[in-house]
GROMACS .gro file of C-alpha atoms in nm:
model
  235
    1MET     CA    1  -0.941   0.609   1.659
    2ALA     CA    2  -1.204   0.546   1.394
    3SER     CA    3  -0.986   0.683   1.114
    4LEU     CA    4  -0.688   0.488   1.248
    5MET     CA    5  -0.897   0.171   1.246
    6LYS     CA    6  -0.996   0.242   0.888
    7ASN     CA    7  -0.635   0.265   0.783
    8TYR     CA    8  -0.530  -0.032   0.993
    9LEU     CA    9  -0.789  -0.260   0.836
   10SER     CA   10  -0.618  -0.228   0.500
   11PHE     CA   11  -0.714  -0.504   0.262
   12VAL     CA   12  -0.545  -0.598  -0.065
   13ILE     CA   13  -0.761  -0.516  -0.367
   14VAL     CA   14  -0.817  -0.887  -0.420
   15ILE     CA   15  -0.974  -1.051  -0.115
   16PHE     CA   16  -1.074  -1.418  -0.099
   17VAL     CA   17  -1.443  -1.473  -0.040
   18SER     CA   18  -1.689  -1.761  -0.067
   19PHE     CA   19  -1.740  -1.942  -0.397
   20LYS     CA   20  -2.110  -1.859  -0.411
   21CYS     CA   21  -2.040  -1.489  -0.369
   22SER     CA   22  -2.349  -1.454  -0.156
   23PHE     CA   23  -2.261  -1.093  -0.076
   24CYS     CA   24  -2.224  -0.971  -0.436
   25SER     CA   25  -2.587  -0.864  -0.469
   26LEU     CA   26  -2.562  -0.666  -0.143
   27LEU     CA   27  -2.300  -0.425  -0.273
   28ASP     CA   28  -2.391  -0.085  -0.417
   29THR     CA   29  -2.195  -0.186  -0.726
   30PRO     CA   30  -2.182  -0.568  -0.764
   31CYS     CA   31  -1.836  -0.717  -0.798
   32SER     CA   32  -1.712  -0.899  -1.106
   33PRO     CA   33  -1.637  -1.248  -0.968
   34LEU     CA   34  -1.348  -1.460  -1.096
   35ILE     CA   35  -1.297  -1.821  -0.991
   36VAL     CA   36  -0.932  -1.879  -0.896
   37LYS     CA   37  -0.976  -2.230  -0.757
   38SER     CA   38  -1.253  -2.453  -0.630
   39GLY     CA   39  -1.427  -2.286  -0.339
   40TYR     CA   40  -1.273  -1.941  -0.389
   41ILE     CA   41  -1.339  -1.638  -0.603
   42VAL     CA   42  -1.196  -1.290  -0.620
   43CYS     CA   43  -1.369  -0.967  -0.710
   44VAL     CA   44  -1.191  -0.823  -1.011
   45CYS     CA   45  -1.113  -0.452  -1.004
   46ASN     CA   46  -1.245  -0.310  -1.331
   47ALA     CA   47  -1.404   0.000  -1.479
   48THR     CA   48  -1.726  -0.043  -1.278
   49TYR     CA   49  -1.612  -0.203  -0.952
   50CYS     CA   50  -1.320  -0.188  -0.711
   51ASP     CA   51  -1.312  -0.257  -0.339
   52THR     CA   52  -1.424   0.029  -0.118
   53PHE     CA   53  -1.438   0.067   0.258
   54PRO     CA   54  -1.739   0.183   0.460
   55SER     CA   55  -1.722   0.496   0.672
   56ALA     CA   56  -1.547   0.458   1.007
   57ASP     CA   57  -1.688   0.772   1.166
   58PRO     CA   58  -1.706   0.782   1.547
   59VAL     CA   59  -2.011   0.607   1.692
   60SER     CA   60  -2.235   0.717   1.976
   61LYS     CA   61  -2.144   0.647   2.337
   62GLY     CA   62  -2.204   0.289   2.443
   63ASN     CA   63  -2.148   0.139   2.098
   64TYR     CA   64  -1.855   0.000   1.902
   65VAL     CA   65  -1.784  -0.079   1.536
   66VAL     CA   66  -1.679  -0.412   1.385
   67PHE     CA   67  -1.559  -0.458   1.027
   68THR     CA   68  -1.566  -0.820   0.907
   69THR     CA   69  -1.429  -0.986   0.592
   70SER     CA   70  -1.476  -1.362   0.572
   71GLN     CA   71  -1.451  -1.659   0.340
   72SER     CA   72  -1.824  -1.710   0.385
   73GLY     CA   73  -1.899  -1.393   0.189
   74LEU     CA   74  -1.865  -1.082   0.404
   75ARG     CA   75  -1.649  -0.801   0.267
   76ALA     CA   76  -1.560  -0.519   0.506
   77ASN     CA   77  -1.909  -0.564   0.649
   78LYS     CA   78  -1.979  -0.285   0.901
   79GLN     CA   79  -2.169  -0.351   1.222
   80ILE     CA   80  -2.243  -0.105   1.503
   81LEU     CA   81  -2.300  -0.302   1.820
   82PRO     CA   82  -2.384  -0.204   2.177
   83ILE     CA   83  -2.133  -0.255   2.455
   84SER     CA   84  -2.280  -0.521   2.681
   85LYS     CA   85  -2.317  -0.439   3.048
   86SER     CA   86  -2.412  -0.794   3.144
   87SER     CA   87  -2.296  -0.911   3.484
   88LYS     CA   88  -2.175  -1.230   3.313
   89THR     CA   89  -1.891  -1.042   3.143
   90THR     CA   90  -1.558  -1.187   3.259
   91THR     CA   91  -1.316  -0.973   3.054
   92VAL     CA   92  -1.259  -0.606   3.134
   93TYR     CA   93  -1.053  -0.375   2.912
   94HIS     CA   94  -0.894  -0.066   3.063
   95ILE     CA   95  -0.801   0.207   2.812
   96LYS     CA   96  -0.541   0.456   2.935
   97LEU     CA   97  -0.613   0.756   2.716
   98ASN     CA   98  -0.326   0.963   2.856
   99GLU     CA   99  -0.056   0.700   2.808
  100THR     CA  100   0.119   0.703   2.471
  101ARG     CA  101   0.316   0.393   2.371
  102GLN     CA  102   0.397   0.462   2.007
  103SER     CA  103   0.340   0.708   1.727
  104ILE     CA  104   0.203   0.604   1.388
  105LEU     CA  105   0.283   0.819   1.085
  106GLY     CA  106   0.030   0.645   0.864
  107PHE     CA  107  -0.036   0.346   0.642
  108GLY     CA  108   0.023   0.311   0.270
  109GLY     CA  109   0.184   0.137  -0.024
  110ALA     CA  110   0.470   0.163  -0.270
  111PHE     CA  111   0.482   0.327  -0.613
  112THR     CA  112   0.709   0.072  -0.781
  113ASP     CA  113   0.774   0.003  -1.149
  114ALA     CA  114   0.582  -0.325  -1.124
  115ALA     CA  115   0.277  -0.152  -0.976
  116GLY     CA  116   0.288   0.116  -1.245
  117ILE     CA  117   0.331  -0.135  -1.527
  118ASN     CA  118   0.026  -0.330  -1.418
  119ILE     CA  119  -0.189  -0.024  -1.348
  120ALA     CA  120  -0.097   0.122  -1.687
  121LYS     CA  121  -0.234  -0.191  -1.859
  122LEU     CA  122  -0.582  -0.118  -1.722
  123PRO     CA  123  -0.840   0.096  -1.902
  124ALA     CA  124  -0.845   0.456  -1.778
  125ALA     CA  125  -1.170   0.406  -1.583
  126ALA     CA  126  -1.030   0.098  -1.409
  127GLN     CA  127  -0.712   0.288  -1.319
  128THR     CA  128  -0.924   0.555  -1.153
  129LYS     CA  129  -1.125   0.294  -0.961
  130LEU     CA  130  -0.807   0.126  -0.842
  131ILE     CA  131  -0.639   0.447  -0.721
  132ASN     CA  132  -0.962   0.551  -0.549
  133SER     CA  133  -0.983   0.220  -0.365
  134TYR     CA  134  -0.649   0.293  -0.200
  135TYR     CA  135  -0.634   0.671  -0.159
  136SER     CA  136  -0.982   0.826  -0.175
  137LYS     CA  137  -1.228   0.876   0.112
  138ASP     CA  138  -1.433   0.587  -0.029
  139GLY     CA  139  -1.133   0.355  -0.007
  140LEU     CA  140  -0.861   0.290   0.247
  141GLU     CA  141  -0.740   0.652   0.255
  142TYR     CA  142  -0.371   0.563   0.253
  143THR     CA  143  -0.153   0.847   0.385
  144ILE     CA  144   0.194   0.709   0.305
  145GLY     CA  145   0.366   0.646  -0.029
  146ARG     CA  146   0.706   0.481  -0.065
  147VAL     CA  147   0.895   0.564  -0.385
  148PRO     CA  148   1.206   0.359  -0.472
  149ILE     CA  149   1.512   0.557  -0.572
  150ALA     CA  150   1.580   0.423  -0.924
  151SER     CA  151   1.525   0.048  -0.971
  152CYS     CA  152   1.441  -0.207  -0.705
  153ASP     CA  153   1.337  -0.573  -0.690
  154PHE     CA  154   1.005  -0.471  -0.850
  155SER     CA  155   1.170  -0.339  -1.167
  156THR     CA  156   1.217  -0.515  -1.500
  157CYS     CA  157   1.586  -0.417  -1.516
  158ALA     CA  158   1.856  -0.260  -1.298
  159TYR     CA  159   1.913   0.113  -1.344
  160SER     CA  160   2.032   0.408  -1.138
  161TYR     CA  161   1.999   0.785  -1.167
  162ASP     CA  162   2.359   0.821  -1.279
  163ASP     CA  163   2.498   0.536  -1.487
  164VAL     CA  164   2.799   0.738  -1.608
  165PRO     CA  165   3.114   0.571  -1.466
  166GLY     CA  166   3.334   0.804  -1.260
  167ASP     CA  167   3.074   1.077  -1.218
  168PHE     CA  168   3.120   1.116  -0.842
  169ASN     CA  169   2.998   1.477  -0.864
  170LEU     CA  170   2.670   1.342  -1.003
  171SER     CA  171   2.673   1.600  -1.282
  172GLN     CA  172   2.485   1.349  -1.502
  173PHE     CA  173   2.223   1.272  -1.239
  174SER     CA  174   1.871   1.247  -1.382
  175LEU     CA  175   1.547   1.061  -1.331
  176ALA     CA  176   1.477   0.753  -1.542
  177PRO     CA  177   1.204   0.695  -1.803
  178GLU     CA  178   1.038   0.457  -1.556
  179ASP     CA  179   0.982   0.748  -1.317
  180PHE     CA  180   0.794   0.952  -1.574
  181LYS     CA  181   0.598   0.653  -1.706
  182TYR     CA  182   0.525   0.430  -1.405
  183LYS     CA  183   0.576   0.629  -1.084
  184ILE     CA  184   0.504   1.001  -1.114
  185PRO     CA  185   0.170   0.969  -1.305
  186PHE     CA  186   0.019   0.746  -1.037
  187ILE     CA  187   0.158   0.955  -0.753
  188ARG     CA  188  -0.025   1.249  -0.910
  189SER     CA  189  -0.338   1.037  -0.945
  190ALA     CA  190  -0.327   0.952  -0.574
  191LEU     CA  191  -0.283   1.319  -0.486
  192SER     CA  192  -0.579   1.414  -0.706
  193VAL     CA  193  -0.827   1.187  -0.524
  194THR     CA  194  -0.714   1.206  -0.163
  195SER     CA  195  -0.878   1.426   0.098
  196ARG     CA  196  -0.579   1.388   0.332
  197PRO     CA  197  -0.213   1.490   0.309
  198ILE     CA  198   0.007   1.208   0.180
  199LYS     CA  199   0.362   1.170   0.307
  200PHE     CA  200   0.607   1.036   0.048
  201PHE     CA  201   0.950   0.897   0.125
  202ALA     CA  202   1.219   0.780  -0.114
  203SER     CA  203   1.392   0.449  -0.040
  204PRO     CA  204   1.740   0.368  -0.178
  205TRP     CA  205   1.800   0.021  -0.317
  206SER     CA  206   2.151   0.023  -0.454
  207ALA     CA  207   2.427   0.261  -0.556
  208PRO     CA  208   2.510   0.270  -0.930
  209ALA     CA  209   2.700  -0.041  -1.037
  210TRP     CA  210   3.016   0.160  -1.123
  211MET     CA  211   3.035   0.279  -0.761
  212LYS     CA  212   3.060  -0.079  -0.635
  213THR     CA  213   3.354  -0.317  -0.628
  214GLU     CA  214   3.178  -0.595  -0.820
  215HIS     CA  215   3.009  -0.360  -1.069
  216ASN     CA  216   2.674  -0.518  -0.988
  217MET     CA  217   2.360  -0.357  -0.847
  218THR     CA  218   2.230  -0.685  -0.706
  219GLY     CA  219   2.369  -0.914  -0.438
  220GLN     CA  220   2.625  -0.832  -0.170
  221ASP     CA  221   2.885  -0.576  -0.272
  222PHE     CA  222   3.097  -0.288  -0.141
  223LEU     CA  223   3.129   0.080  -0.228
  224LYS     CA  224   3.450   0.201  -0.395
  225ASN     CA  225   3.684   0.483  -0.297
  226MET     CA  226   3.574   0.508   0.062
  227LYS     CA  227   3.807   0.563   0.356
  228LYS     CA  228   3.611   0.290   0.528
  229THR     CA  229   3.463   0.011   0.318
  230ILE     CA  230   3.087  -0.005   0.356
  231SER     CA  231   2.890  -0.319   0.282
  232VAL     CA  232   2.599  -0.259   0.044
  233PHE     CA  233   2.323  -0.508  -0.027
  234GLY     CA  234   2.118  -0.489  -0.345
  235ALA     CA  235   1.807  -0.684  -0.437
   0.00000   0.00000   0.00000
């Protein structure tokens, strides 16, 4: 449950906090504050600081853990509190340990072109800090990675893995430069820092334009040469 809570309380790298940044001096490595508008700052992920997450190890019997992030200045602040046994308690929670309602494979993010482009612009040390904040034991410990098949709505242009018209046998199928430059390197970085297995799944966005009736990878379209026409939606 503790590890699940750690994954569930996933925060974006940039979290809004109070303008005064009263918590900055309390961190092991002080954040680099940036004012985005009156009353709000963000902590910039750089070569010396990126958000981390405190340990969510199981606590002793009779206690519970609370993680709090607030506009007033708390950032994933960890508190271990005792379970009150006061007679004034009016709410009772019953936990049915043997009753399963759903299965959770994990929590994670996507390795898109846009993510890779922006990460690649950072200095090497900042890239490491950023990947660690998501996938290492000091960060959120993501266990899922979604990888778009070819381009998606987070790409700078539309491309597929076979842009040769008429190649229904996919003899010209190949990965794109974007995969080798913006996706695969950061997937490897995540694998190098994680202490947990990561599940990756590929998500299709659109068939190649030449396979579609309107020759367009975006918008509503239909696949060609099918016994039954299938509607296909692009970005």
